[in-house]
């Protein structure tokens, strides 16, 4: 069973993942808020400007992303 990973690029300061998850409670379905959170400086883009999901997956599989796990 797959669970989403939220990759967040903060504009100013980084809010704790627990606060972001709590913010989503009551606004989305109970099972939607992710358990896995990662904060990065910039989303990688392809040559045409789309989000480079392949690179993000590669970084995640290689352990290059600092992923925080929150239990529901």
PDB file of C-alpha atoms in Angstrom:
ATOM      1  CA  UNK A   1       0.000   0.000   0.000  1.00  0.00           C
ATOM      2  CA  UNK A   2       1.589   3.256  -1.138  1.00  0.00           C
ATOM      3  CA  UNK A   3       1.523   6.446   0.888  1.00  0.00           C
ATOM      4  CA  UNK A   4       2.334   9.901  -0.501  1.00  0.00           C
ATOM      5  CA  UNK A   5       5.460  11.883   0.279  1.00  0.00           C
ATOM      6  CA  UNK A   6       4.902  15.626   0.660  1.00  0.00           C
ATOM      7  CA  UNK A   7       7.847  17.582  -0.729  1.00  0.00           C
ATOM      8  CA  UNK A   8       7.623  21.150   0.530  1.00  0.00           C
ATOM      9  CA  UNK A   9       9.553  24.222  -0.610  1.00  0.00           C
ATOM     10  CA  UNK A  10       9.083  26.800   2.151  1.00  0.00           C
ATOM     11  CA  UNK A  11       8.909  30.440   1.104  1.00  0.00           C
ATOM     12  CA  UNK A  12      10.084  31.957   4.375  1.00  0.00           C
ATOM     13  CA  UNK A  13      10.469  29.770   7.426  1.00  0.00           C
ATOM     14  CA  UNK A  14       9.954  26.053   7.785  1.00  0.00           C
ATOM     15  CA  UNK A  15       6.905  25.001   9.758  1.00  0.00           C
ATOM     16  CA  UNK A  16       7.135  21.643  11.462  1.00  0.00           C
ATOM     17  CA  UNK A  17       5.581  18.832   9.440  1.00  0.00           C
ATOM     18  CA  UNK A  18       3.276  18.043  12.354  1.00  0.00           C
ATOM     19  CA  UNK A  19       1.778  21.548  12.136  1.00  0.00           C
ATOM     20  CA  UNK A  20       1.258  21.234   8.391  1.00  0.00           C
ATOM     21  CA  UNK A  21      -0.402  17.854   8.843  1.00  0.00           C
ATOM     22  CA  UNK A  22      -2.624  19.267  11.588  1.00  0.00           C
ATOM     23  CA  UNK A  23      -3.575  22.181   9.297  1.00  0.00           C
ATOM     24  CA  UNK A  24      -4.876  19.661   6.727  1.00  0.00           C
ATOM     25  CA  UNK A  25      -7.075  17.865   9.278  1.00  0.00           C
ATOM     26  CA  UNK A  26     -10.712  18.643   8.584  1.00  0.00           C
ATOM     27  CA  UNK A  27      -9.891  20.213   5.200  1.00  0.00           C
ATOM     28  CA  UNK A  28      -9.213  16.984   3.303  1.00  0.00           C
ATOM     29  CA  UNK A  29     -10.279  13.373   3.658  1.00  0.00           C
ATOM     30  CA  UNK A  30      -8.991  11.739   6.843  1.00  0.00           C
ATOM     31  CA  UNK A  31      -6.631   9.418   4.951  1.00  0.00           C
ATOM     32  CA  UNK A  32      -5.153  12.098   2.615  1.00  0.00           C
ATOM     33  CA  UNK A  33      -2.638  13.935   4.832  1.00  0.00           C
ATOM     34  CA  UNK A  34       0.764  12.391   4.143  1.00  0.00           C
ATOM     35  CA  UNK A  35       2.796  10.529   6.726  1.00  0.00           C
ATOM     36  CA  UNK A  36       6.058  11.325   4.930  1.00  0.00           C
ATOM     37  CA  UNK A  37       7.339  14.906   4.653  1.00  0.00           C
ATOM     38  CA  UNK A  38      10.457  16.420   3.126  1.00  0.00           C
ATOM     39  CA  UNK A  39      11.585  20.049   2.971  1.00  0.00           C
ATOM     40  CA  UNK A  40      13.872  21.127   0.116  1.00  0.00           C
ATOM     41  CA  UNK A  41      15.143  24.450  -1.222  1.00  0.00           C
ATOM     42  CA  UNK A  42      13.976  24.044  -4.812  1.00  0.00           C
ATOM     43  CA  UNK A  43      11.904  21.598  -6.877  1.00  0.00           C
ATOM     44  CA  UNK A  44      14.001  20.156  -9.721  1.00  0.00           C
ATOM     45  CA  UNK A  45      12.643  20.909 -13.189  1.00  0.00           C
ATOM     46  CA  UNK A  46      13.089  19.263 -16.581  1.00  0.00           C
ATOM     47  CA  UNK A  47      14.388  21.168 -19.610  1.00  0.00           C
ATOM     48  CA  UNK A  48      10.813  22.163 -20.482  1.00  0.00           C
ATOM     49  CA  UNK A  49      10.009  23.391 -16.951  1.00  0.00           C
ATOM     50  CA  UNK A  50       7.991  20.450 -15.636  1.00  0.00           C
ATOM     51  CA  UNK A  51       8.637  18.944 -12.205  1.00  0.00           C
ATOM     52  CA  UNK A  52      11.328  16.272 -12.574  1.00  0.00           C
ATOM     53  CA  UNK A  53       9.512  13.468 -10.764  1.00  0.00           C
ATOM     54  CA  UNK A  54      12.050  10.904 -11.940  1.00  0.00           C
ATOM     55  CA  UNK A  55      14.879  12.809 -10.256  1.00  0.00           C
ATOM     56  CA  UNK A  56      12.828  13.201  -7.079  1.00  0.00           C
ATOM     57  CA  UNK A  57      12.154   9.436  -7.042  1.00  0.00           C
ATOM     58  CA  UNK A  58      15.855   8.746  -7.607  1.00  0.00           C
ATOM     59  CA  UNK A  59      16.808  11.061  -4.737  1.00  0.00           C
ATOM     60  CA  UNK A  60      14.260   9.363  -2.476  1.00  0.00           C
ATOM     61  CA  UNK A  61      15.422   5.841  -3.361  1.00  0.00           C
ATOM     62  CA  UNK A  62      19.074   6.843  -2.854  1.00  0.00           C
ATOM     63  CA  UNK A  63      18.244   8.295   0.567  1.00  0.00           C
ATOM     64  CA  UNK A  64      19.245  11.814  -0.485  1.00  0.00           C
ATOM     65  CA  UNK A  65      16.016  13.362   0.812  1.00  0.00           C
ATOM     66  CA  UNK A  66      15.660  14.054   4.519  1.00  0.00           C
ATOM     67  CA  UNK A  67      12.247  12.425   5.007  1.00  0.00           C
ATOM     68  CA  UNK A  68      10.358  12.942   8.260  1.00  0.00           C
ATOM     69  CA  UNK A  69       7.840  10.249   9.193  1.00  0.00           C
ATOM     70  CA  UNK A  70       4.693  11.196  11.121  1.00  0.00           C
ATOM     71  CA  UNK A  71       2.448   8.519  12.498  1.00  0.00           C
ATOM     72  CA  UNK A  72      -1.277   9.120  11.975  1.00  0.00           C
TER      73      UNK A  72
END
